[in-house]
């Protein structure tokens, strides 16, 4: 991320934290107060991008990972009855990984 982008992001976060409307002029004012040189299009770009967005929701969603988290929760919710099925699936995955590793014959495409 460039210095210009970071300056706009931090300015927008400061404005949001103070419950002030995020506008290009206010972002530019904060950037000038910080003595950072920014291309003139960045503040307007960020202001338009954040217009109508719930920044609190965006900040809350930053730490939440994408996929991959549902399977362990489903297995935990299922109880002990689903445990053998889960073990069989894990064994199948391990077997398929072993088969894939057998495909490697010790040389690569560019060796």
Protein backbone atom coordinates (compact mmCIF):
# COMPACT_ATOMS: atom_id res chain seq x y z
CA UNK A 1 0.00 0.00 0.00
CA UNK A 2 1.35 3.41 -0.88
CA UNK A 3 1.83 6.31 1.52
CA UNK A 4 -1.05 8.13 -0.15
CA UNK A 5 -3.42 5.25 0.41
CA UNK A 6 -2.34 4.80 4.02
CA UNK A 7 -2.78 8.50 4.72
CA UNK A 8 -6.34 8.36 3.36
CA UNK A 9 -7.17 5.18 5.27
CA UNK A 10 -5.89 6.58 8.55
CA UNK A 11 -7.70 9.87 7.95
CA UNK A 12 -10.95 8.02 7.28
CA UNK A 13 -10.49 5.96 10.44
CA UNK A 14 -9.87 9.11 12.49
CA UNK A 15 -12.99 10.75 11.09
CA UNK A 16 -15.04 7.62 11.75
CA UNK A 17 -13.71 7.35 15.30
CA UNK A 18 -14.77 10.95 15.97
CA UNK A 19 -18.22 10.32 14.41
CA UNK A 20 -17.56 12.91 11.71
CA UNK A 21 -18.85 12.50 8.17
CA UNK A 22 -16.13 11.23 5.85
CA UNK A 23 -15.71 13.69 3.00
CA UNK A 24 -12.87 14.40 0.60
CA UNK A 25 -12.35 17.84 2.13
CA UNK A 26 -12.04 16.48 5.67
CA UNK A 27 -9.67 13.73 4.57
CA UNK A 28 -7.57 16.33 2.74
CA UNK A 29 -7.54 18.56 5.84
CA UNK A 30 -6.22 15.74 8.03
CA UNK A 31 -3.61 14.78 5.43
CA UNK A 32 -2.38 18.39 5.23
CA UNK A 33 -2.25 18.59 9.04
CA UNK A 34 -0.09 15.44 9.02
CA UNK A 35 2.19 17.07 6.43
CA UNK A 36 1.85 14.18 3.95
CA UNK A 37 2.01 14.69 0.19
CA UNK A 38 -0.88 12.94 -1.54
CA UNK A 39 -2.06 12.97 -5.12
CA UNK A 40 -5.23 15.07 -5.29
CA UNK A 41 -7.50 12.24 -6.46
CA UNK A 42 -6.99 9.97 -3.40
CA UNK A 43 -9.18 11.80 -0.83
CA UNK A 44 -12.13 11.97 -3.22
CA UNK A 45 -11.68 8.34 -4.21
CA UNK A 46 -11.72 7.19 -0.60
CA UNK A 47 -14.65 9.43 0.30
CA UNK A 48 -16.72 8.03 -2.58
CA UNK A 49 -15.71 4.45 -1.79
CA UNK A 50 -16.77 4.81 1.84
CA UNK A 51 -19.93 6.79 1.14
CA UNK A 52 -22.92 4.86 2.46
CA UNK A 53 -20.71 2.10 3.92
CA UNK A 54 -20.99 0.92 7.50
CA UNK A 55 -17.36 1.32 8.54
CA UNK A 56 -17.98 -0.33 11.91
CA UNK A 57 -19.15 -3.46 10.10
CA UNK A 58 -16.12 -3.32 7.81
CA UNK A 59 -13.81 -3.08 10.80
CA UNK A 60 -15.58 -5.94 12.56
CA UNK A 61 -15.31 -8.14 9.45
CA UNK A 62 -11.54 -7.66 9.12
CA UNK A 63 -10.68 -10.24 11.76
CA UNK A 64 -13.26 -12.78 10.75
CA UNK A 65 -11.68 -15.35 8.47
CA UNK A 66 -13.21 -16.66 5.31
CA UNK A 67 -14.17 -20.27 4.79
CA UNK A 68 -12.86 -23.38 6.44
CA UNK A 69 -14.27 -22.68 9.86
CA UNK A 70 -17.62 -24.42 9.45
CA UNK A 71 -16.54 -28.06 9.41
CA UNK A 72 -15.09 -28.28 12.93
CA UNK A 73 -18.09 -26.46 14.36
CA UNK A 74 -20.47 -28.85 12.60
CA UNK A 75 -18.57 -31.87 13.88
CA UNK A 76 -18.64 -30.49 17.42
CA UNK A 77 -22.35 -29.83 17.17
CA UNK A 78 -23.03 -33.34 15.84
CA UNK A 79 -21.77 -35.08 18.95
CA UNK A 80 -20.20 -38.54 19.29
CA UNK A 81 -22.47 -40.22 16.73
CA UNK A 82 -20.74 -38.46 13.82
CA UNK A 83 -17.20 -39.10 14.99
CA UNK A 84 -16.55 -42.36 13.08
CA UNK A 85 -17.80 -40.77 9.86
CA UNK A 86 -15.49 -37.82 10.37
CA UNK A 87 -12.57 -40.17 10.98
CA UNK A 88 -13.33 -42.06 7.76
CA UNK A 89 -13.36 -38.80 5.82
CA UNK A 90 -10.02 -37.84 7.32
CA UNK A 91 -8.57 -41.24 6.37
CA UNK A 92 -9.80 -40.79 2.80
CA UNK A 93 -8.19 -37.36 2.63
CA UNK A 94 -4.89 -38.74 3.95
CA UNK A 95 -4.99 -41.59 1.40
CA UNK A 96 -5.64 -39.19 -1.47
CA UNK A 97 -2.75 -36.99 -0.30
CA UNK A 98 -0.46 -40.04 -0.27
CA UNK A 99 -1.54 -40.94 -3.79
CA UNK A 100 -0.79 -37.42 -4.96
CA UNK A 101 2.67 -37.59 -3.45
CA UNK A 102 3.31 -40.83 -5.37
CA UNK A 103 2.90 -38.88 -8.60
CA UNK A 104 6.14 -37.00 -7.89
CA UNK A 105 8.91 -39.07 -9.44
CA UNK A 106 11.80 -36.99 -8.21
CA UNK A 107 12.13 -34.60 -11.12
CA UNK A 108 10.44 -31.39 -11.95
CA UNK A 109 9.36 -29.69 -15.11
CA UNK A 110 12.41 -27.46 -15.24
CA UNK A 111 15.10 -29.86 -13.92
